[in-house]
PDB file of C-alpha atoms and ligand atoms in Angstrom:
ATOM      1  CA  UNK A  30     117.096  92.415 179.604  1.00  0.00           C
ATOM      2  CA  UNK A  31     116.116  90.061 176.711  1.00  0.00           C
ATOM      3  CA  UNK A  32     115.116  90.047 173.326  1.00  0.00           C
ATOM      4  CA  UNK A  33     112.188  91.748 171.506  1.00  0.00           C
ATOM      5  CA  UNK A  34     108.996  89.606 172.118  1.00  0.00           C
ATOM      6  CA  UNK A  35     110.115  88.239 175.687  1.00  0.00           C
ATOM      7  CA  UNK A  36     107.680  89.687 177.569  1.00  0.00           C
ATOM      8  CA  UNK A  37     110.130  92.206 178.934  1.00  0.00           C
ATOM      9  CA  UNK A  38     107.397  95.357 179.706  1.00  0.00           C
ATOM     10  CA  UNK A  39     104.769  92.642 181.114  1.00  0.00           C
ATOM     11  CA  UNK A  40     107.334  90.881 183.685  1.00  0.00           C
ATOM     12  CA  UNK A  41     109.243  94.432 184.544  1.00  0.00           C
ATOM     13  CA  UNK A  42     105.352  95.582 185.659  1.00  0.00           C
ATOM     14  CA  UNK A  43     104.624  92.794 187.486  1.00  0.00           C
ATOM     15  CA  UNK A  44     108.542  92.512 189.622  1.00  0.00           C
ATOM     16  CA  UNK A  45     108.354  96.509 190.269  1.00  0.00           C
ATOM     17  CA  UNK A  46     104.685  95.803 191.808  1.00  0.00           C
ATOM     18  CA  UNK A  47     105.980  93.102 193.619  1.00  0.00           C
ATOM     19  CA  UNK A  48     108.799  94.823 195.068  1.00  0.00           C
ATOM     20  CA  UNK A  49     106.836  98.018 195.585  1.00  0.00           C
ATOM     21  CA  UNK A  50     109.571  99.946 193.359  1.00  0.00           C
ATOM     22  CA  UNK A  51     108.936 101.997 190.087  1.00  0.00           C
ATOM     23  CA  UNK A  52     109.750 100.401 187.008  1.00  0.00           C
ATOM     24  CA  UNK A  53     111.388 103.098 184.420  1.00  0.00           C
ATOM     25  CA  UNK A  54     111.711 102.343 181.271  1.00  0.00           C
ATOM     26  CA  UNK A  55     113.039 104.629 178.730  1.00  0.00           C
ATOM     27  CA  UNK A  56     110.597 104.438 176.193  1.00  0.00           C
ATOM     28  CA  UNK A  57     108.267 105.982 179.480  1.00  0.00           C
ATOM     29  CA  UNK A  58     110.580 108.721 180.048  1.00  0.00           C
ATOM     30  CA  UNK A  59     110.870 109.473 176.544  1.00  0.00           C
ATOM     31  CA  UNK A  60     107.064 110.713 176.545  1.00  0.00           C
ATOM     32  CA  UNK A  61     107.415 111.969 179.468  1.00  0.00           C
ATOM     33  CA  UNK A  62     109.570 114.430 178.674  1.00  0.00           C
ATOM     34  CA  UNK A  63     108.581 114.903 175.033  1.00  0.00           C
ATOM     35  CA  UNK A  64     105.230 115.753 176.332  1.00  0.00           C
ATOM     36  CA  UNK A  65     106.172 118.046 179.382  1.00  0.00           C
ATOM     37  CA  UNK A  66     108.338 120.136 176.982  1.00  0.00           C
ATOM     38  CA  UNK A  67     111.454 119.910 178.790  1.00  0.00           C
ATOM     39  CA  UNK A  68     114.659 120.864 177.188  1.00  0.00           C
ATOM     40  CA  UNK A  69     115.821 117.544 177.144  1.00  0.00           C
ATOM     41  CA  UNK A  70     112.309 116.509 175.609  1.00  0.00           C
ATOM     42  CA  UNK A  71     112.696 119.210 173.041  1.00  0.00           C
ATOM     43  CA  UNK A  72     116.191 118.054 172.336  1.00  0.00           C
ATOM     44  CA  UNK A  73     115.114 114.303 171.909  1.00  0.00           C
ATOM     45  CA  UNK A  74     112.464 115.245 170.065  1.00  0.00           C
ATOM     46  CA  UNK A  75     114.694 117.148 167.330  1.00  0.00           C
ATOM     47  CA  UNK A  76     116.196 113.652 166.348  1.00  0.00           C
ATOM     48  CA  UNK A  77     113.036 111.908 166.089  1.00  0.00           C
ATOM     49  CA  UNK A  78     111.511 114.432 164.057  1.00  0.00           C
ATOM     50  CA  UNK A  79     114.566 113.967 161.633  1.00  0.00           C
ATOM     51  CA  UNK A  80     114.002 110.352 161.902  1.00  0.00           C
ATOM     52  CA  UNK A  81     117.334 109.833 163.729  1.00  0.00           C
ATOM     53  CA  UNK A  82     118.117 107.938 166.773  1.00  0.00           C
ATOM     54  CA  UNK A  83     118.176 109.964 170.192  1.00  0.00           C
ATOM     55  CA  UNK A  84     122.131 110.196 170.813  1.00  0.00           C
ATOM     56  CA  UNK A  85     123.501 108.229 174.192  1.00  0.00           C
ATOM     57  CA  UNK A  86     124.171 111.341 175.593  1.00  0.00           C
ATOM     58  CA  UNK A  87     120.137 112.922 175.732  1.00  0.00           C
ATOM     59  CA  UNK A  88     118.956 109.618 176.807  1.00  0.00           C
ATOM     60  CA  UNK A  89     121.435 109.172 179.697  1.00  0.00           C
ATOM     61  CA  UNK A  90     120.751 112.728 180.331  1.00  0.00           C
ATOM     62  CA  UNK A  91     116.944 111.747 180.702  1.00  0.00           C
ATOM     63  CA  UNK A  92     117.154 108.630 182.769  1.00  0.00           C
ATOM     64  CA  UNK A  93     119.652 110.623 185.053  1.00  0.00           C
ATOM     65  CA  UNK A  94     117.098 112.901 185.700  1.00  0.00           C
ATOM     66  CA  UNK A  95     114.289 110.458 186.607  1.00  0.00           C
ATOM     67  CA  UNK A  96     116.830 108.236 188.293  1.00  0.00           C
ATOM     68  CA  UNK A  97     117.044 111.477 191.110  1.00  0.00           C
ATOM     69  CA  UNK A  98     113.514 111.825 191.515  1.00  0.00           C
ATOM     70  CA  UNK A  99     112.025 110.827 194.690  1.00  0.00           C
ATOM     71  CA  UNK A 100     110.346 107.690 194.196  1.00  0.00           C
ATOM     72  CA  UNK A 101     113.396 105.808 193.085  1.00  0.00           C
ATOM     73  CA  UNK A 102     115.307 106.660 196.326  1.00  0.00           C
ATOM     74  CA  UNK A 103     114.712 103.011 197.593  1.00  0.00           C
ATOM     75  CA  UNK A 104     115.344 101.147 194.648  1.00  0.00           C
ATOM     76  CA  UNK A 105     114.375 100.911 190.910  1.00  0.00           C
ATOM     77  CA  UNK A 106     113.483  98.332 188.414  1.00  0.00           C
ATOM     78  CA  UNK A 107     115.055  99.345 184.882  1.00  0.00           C
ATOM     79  CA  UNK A 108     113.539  98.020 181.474  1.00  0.00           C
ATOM     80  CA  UNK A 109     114.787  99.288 177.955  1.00  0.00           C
ATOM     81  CA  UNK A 110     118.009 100.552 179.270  1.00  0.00           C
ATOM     82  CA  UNK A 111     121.162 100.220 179.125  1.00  0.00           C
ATOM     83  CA  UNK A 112     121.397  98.864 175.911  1.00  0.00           C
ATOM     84  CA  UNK A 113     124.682  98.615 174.824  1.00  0.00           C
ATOM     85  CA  UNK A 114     128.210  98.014 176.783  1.00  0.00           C
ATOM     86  CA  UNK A 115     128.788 102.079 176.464  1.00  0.00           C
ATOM     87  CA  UNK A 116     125.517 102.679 177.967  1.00  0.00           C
ATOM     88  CA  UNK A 117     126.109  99.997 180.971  1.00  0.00           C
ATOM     89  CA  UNK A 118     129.238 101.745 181.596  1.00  0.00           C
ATOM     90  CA  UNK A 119     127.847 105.218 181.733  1.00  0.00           C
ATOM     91  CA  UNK A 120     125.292 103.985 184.164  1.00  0.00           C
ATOM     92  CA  UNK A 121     127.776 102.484 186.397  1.00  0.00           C
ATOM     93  CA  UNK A 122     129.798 105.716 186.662  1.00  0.00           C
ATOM     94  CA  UNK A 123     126.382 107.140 187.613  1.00  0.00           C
ATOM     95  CA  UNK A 124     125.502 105.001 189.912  1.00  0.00           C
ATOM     96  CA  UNK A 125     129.138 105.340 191.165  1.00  0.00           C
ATOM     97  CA  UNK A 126     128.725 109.157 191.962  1.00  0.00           C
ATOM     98  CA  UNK A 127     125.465 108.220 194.271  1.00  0.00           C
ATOM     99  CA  UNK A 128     127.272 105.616 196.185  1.00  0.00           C
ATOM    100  CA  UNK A 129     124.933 102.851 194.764  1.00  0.00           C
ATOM    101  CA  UNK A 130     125.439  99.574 192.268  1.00  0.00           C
ATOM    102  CA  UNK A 131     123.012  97.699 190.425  1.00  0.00           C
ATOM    103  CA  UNK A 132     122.185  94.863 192.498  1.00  0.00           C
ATOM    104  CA  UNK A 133     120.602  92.122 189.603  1.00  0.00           C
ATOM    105  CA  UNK A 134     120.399  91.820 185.932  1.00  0.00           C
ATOM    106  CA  UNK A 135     117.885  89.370 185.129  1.00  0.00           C
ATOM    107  CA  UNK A 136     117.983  88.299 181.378  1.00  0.00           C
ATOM    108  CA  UNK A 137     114.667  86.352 180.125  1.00  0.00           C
ATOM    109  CA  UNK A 138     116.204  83.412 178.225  1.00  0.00           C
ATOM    110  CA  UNK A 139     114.108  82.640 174.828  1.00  0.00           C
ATOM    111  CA  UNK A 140     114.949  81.004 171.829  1.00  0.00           C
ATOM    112  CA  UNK A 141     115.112  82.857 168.392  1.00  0.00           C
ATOM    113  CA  UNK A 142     112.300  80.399 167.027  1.00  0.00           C
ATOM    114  CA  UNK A 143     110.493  81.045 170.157  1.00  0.00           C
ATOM    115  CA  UNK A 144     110.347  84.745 169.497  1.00  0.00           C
ATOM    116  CA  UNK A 145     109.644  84.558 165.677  1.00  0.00           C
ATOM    117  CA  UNK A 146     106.552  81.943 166.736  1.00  0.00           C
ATOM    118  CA  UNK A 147     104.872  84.500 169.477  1.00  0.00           C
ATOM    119  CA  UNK A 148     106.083  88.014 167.395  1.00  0.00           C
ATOM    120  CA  UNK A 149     105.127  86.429 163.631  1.00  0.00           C
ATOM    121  CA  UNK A 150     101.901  84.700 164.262  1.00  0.00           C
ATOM    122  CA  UNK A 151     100.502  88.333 165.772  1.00  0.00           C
ATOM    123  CA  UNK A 152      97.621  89.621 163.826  1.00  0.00           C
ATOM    124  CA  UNK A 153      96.781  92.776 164.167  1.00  0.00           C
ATOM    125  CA  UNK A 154      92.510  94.283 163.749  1.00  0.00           C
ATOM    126  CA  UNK A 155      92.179  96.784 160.847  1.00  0.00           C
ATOM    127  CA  UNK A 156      89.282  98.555 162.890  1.00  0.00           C
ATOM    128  CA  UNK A 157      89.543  98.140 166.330  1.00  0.00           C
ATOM    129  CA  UNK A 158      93.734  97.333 167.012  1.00  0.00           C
ATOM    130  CA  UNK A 159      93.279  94.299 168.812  1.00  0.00           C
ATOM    131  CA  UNK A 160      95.686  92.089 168.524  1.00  0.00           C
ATOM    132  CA  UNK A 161      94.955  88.273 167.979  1.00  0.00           C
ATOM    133  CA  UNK A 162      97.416  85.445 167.778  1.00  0.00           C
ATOM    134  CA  UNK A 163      96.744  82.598 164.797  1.00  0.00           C
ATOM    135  CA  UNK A 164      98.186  79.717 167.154  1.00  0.00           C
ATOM    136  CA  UNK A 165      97.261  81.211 170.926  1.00  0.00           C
ATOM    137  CA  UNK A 166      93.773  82.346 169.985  1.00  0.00           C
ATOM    138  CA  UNK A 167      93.525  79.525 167.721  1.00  0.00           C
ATOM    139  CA  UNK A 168      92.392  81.955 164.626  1.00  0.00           C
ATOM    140  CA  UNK A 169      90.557  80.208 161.824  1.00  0.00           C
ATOM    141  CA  UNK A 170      89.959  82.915 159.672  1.00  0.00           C
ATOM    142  CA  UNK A 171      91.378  86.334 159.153  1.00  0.00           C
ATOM    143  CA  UNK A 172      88.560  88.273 161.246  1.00  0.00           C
ATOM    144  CA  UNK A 173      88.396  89.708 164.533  1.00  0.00           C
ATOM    145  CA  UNK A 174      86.641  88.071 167.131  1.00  0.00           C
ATOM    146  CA  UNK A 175      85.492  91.486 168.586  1.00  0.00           C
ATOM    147  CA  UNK A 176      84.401  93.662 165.685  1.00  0.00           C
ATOM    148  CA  UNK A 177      84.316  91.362 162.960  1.00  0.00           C
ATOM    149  CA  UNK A 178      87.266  93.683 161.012  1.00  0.00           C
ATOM    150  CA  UNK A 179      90.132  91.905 158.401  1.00  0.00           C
ATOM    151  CA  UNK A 180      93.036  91.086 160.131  1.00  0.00           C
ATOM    152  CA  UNK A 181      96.517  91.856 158.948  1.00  0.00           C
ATOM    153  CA  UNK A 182     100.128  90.989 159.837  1.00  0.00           C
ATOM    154  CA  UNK A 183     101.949  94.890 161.115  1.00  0.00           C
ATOM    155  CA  UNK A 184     105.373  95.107 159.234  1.00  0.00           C
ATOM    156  CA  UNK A 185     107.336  94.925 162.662  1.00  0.00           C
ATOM    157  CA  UNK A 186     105.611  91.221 163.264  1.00  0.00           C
ATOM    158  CA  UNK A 187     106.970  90.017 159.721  1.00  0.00           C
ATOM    159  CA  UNK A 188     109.072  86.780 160.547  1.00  0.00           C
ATOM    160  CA  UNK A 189     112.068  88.932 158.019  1.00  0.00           C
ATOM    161  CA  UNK A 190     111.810  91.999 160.408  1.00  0.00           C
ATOM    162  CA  UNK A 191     111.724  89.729 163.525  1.00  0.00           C
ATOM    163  CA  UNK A 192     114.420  88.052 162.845  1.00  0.00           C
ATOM    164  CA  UNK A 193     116.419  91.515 162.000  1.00  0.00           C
ATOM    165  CA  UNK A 194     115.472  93.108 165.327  1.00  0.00           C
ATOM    166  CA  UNK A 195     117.202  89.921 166.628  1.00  0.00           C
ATOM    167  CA  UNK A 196     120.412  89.925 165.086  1.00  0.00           C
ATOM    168  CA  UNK A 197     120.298  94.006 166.254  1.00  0.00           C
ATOM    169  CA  UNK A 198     120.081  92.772 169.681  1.00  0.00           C
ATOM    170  CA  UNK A 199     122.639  89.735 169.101  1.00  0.00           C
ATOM    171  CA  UNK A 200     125.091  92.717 167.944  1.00  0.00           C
ATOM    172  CA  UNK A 201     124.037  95.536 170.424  1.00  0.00           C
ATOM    173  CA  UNK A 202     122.745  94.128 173.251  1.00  0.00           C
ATOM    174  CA  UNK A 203     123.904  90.429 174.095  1.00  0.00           C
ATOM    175  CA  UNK A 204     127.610  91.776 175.023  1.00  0.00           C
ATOM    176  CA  UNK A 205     125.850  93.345 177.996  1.00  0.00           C
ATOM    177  CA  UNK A 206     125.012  89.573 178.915  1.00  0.00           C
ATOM    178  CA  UNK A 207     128.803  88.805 179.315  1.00  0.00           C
ATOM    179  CA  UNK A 208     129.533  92.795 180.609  1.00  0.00           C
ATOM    180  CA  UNK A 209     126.702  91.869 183.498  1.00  0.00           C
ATOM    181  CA  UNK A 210     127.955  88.354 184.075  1.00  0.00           C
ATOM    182  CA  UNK A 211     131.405  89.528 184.695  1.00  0.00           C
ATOM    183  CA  UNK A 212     130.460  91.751 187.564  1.00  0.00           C
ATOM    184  CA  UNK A 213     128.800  88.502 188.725  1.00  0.00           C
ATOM    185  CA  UNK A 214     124.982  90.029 189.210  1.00  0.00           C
ATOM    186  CA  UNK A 215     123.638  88.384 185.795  1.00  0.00           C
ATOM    187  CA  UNK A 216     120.941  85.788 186.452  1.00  0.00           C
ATOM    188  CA  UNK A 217     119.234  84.135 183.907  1.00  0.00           C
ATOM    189  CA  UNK A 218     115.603  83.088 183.988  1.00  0.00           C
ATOM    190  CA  UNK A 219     113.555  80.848 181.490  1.00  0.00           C
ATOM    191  CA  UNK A 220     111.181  83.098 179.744  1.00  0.00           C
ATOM    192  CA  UNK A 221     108.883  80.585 178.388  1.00  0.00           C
ATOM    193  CA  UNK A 222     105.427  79.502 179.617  1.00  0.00           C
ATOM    194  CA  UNK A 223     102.507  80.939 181.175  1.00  0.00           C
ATOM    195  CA  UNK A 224     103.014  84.703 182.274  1.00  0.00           C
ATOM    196  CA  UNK A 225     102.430  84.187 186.189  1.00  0.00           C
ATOM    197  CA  UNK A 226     104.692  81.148 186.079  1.00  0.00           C
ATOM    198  CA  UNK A 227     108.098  83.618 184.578  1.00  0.00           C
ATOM    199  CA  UNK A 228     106.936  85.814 187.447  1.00  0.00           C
ATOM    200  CA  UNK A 229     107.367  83.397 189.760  1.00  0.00           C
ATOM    201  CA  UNK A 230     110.829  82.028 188.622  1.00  0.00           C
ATOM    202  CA  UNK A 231     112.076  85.332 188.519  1.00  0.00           C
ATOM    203  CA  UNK A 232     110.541  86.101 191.698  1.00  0.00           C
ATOM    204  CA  UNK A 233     112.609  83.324 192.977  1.00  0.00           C
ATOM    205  CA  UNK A 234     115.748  84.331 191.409  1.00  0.00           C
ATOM    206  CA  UNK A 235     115.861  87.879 192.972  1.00  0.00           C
ATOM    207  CA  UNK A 236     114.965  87.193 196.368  1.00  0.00           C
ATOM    208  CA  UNK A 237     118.911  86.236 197.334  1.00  0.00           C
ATOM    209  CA  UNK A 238     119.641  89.588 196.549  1.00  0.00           C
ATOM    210  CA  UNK A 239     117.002  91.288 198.244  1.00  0.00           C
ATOM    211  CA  UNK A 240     119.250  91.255 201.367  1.00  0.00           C
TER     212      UNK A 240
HETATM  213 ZN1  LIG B 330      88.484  94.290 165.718  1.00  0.00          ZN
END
């Protein structure tokens, strides 16, 4: 877990490699069922289409599902999910029923300021869709290195909307931080600096529980 912009997706890739498990994420299993027609895609897909949120129940439904597939039997690396106390708790009743626990929650630690300077200063190509950053790519000028097209700033990446999508996961999310500690498998790791070097210290910090 951790907030938007901490390089959740990119560090859940590279521990699930390491480990040689699969890394589910529910925005994954979303389109997975959504595209394979499946009653719980079709069901999902009836809130979207409304523009309302996927209830608890079809997501937990879904992740249940993929959860009992056989490539998970010997261990899985969840990213997106849970996401709220109810959610954790629903998941360890799950778990409960297979005779299994979570063994780790890692939380990438990064400052709100931290996430507004990587998320805000993201610029995104009008023509191609590259995205360039005005401080990490050093960016003069609003053009694209690659195609020469005007750069522009996506809604999401506003600084306002950045720092909304934080308070959401202050609200909805941090509580799992105390939920996790208290069952004394929350570890912490520093989310800033180079890529490799996050790998690495959480690398470090899951290898006493690797047993
Ligand atoms: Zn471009």
């Amino acid at each position: 877990m951790g907030p938007p912009g901490a390089g959740k997706g990119t560090q859940a890739q590279f521990i699930a490699s390491n480990l040689s498990i699969p890394k589910i994420s529910t925005g994954d299993i979303f389109r997975a069922n959504v595209s394979g027609g499946t009653d719980l895609g079709k069901l999902a897909k009836s809130y979207m289409d409304r523009g309302d949120l996927v209830p608890d129940e079809v997501t937990i439904a879904m992740v249940r599902d993929r959860l009992s597939e056989g490539d998970a039997q010997d261990g899985f690396l969840l990213d997106g999910f849970p996401r709220n106390v109810s959610q954790a708790e629903v998941l360890r009743k799950m778990l409960e029923e297979w005779d299994l626990a979570l063994d780790l929650v890692l939380e990438l630690v990064v400052e709100d300021d931290e996430v507004v300077r990587r998320l805000a200063g993201r610029r995104t190509c009008s023509q191609c869709g590259r995205i360039w950053h005005v401080e990490f790519d050093d960016k003069k000028d609003d053009l694209c290195d690659a195609c020469g097209g005007a750069l522009f700033q996506r809604d999401d990446d506003k600084e306002e909307t950045v720092r909304h999508r934080l308070e959401v996961y202050q609200e909805q999310t941090a509580p799992l931080v105390d939920f996790y500690a208290n069952e004394g498998i929350l570890v912490g790791v520093d989310a800033t600096g180079p890529v490799e070097e996050i790998t690495q210290r959480a690398m470090e910090a899951i290898r006493p529980y690797l047993g």
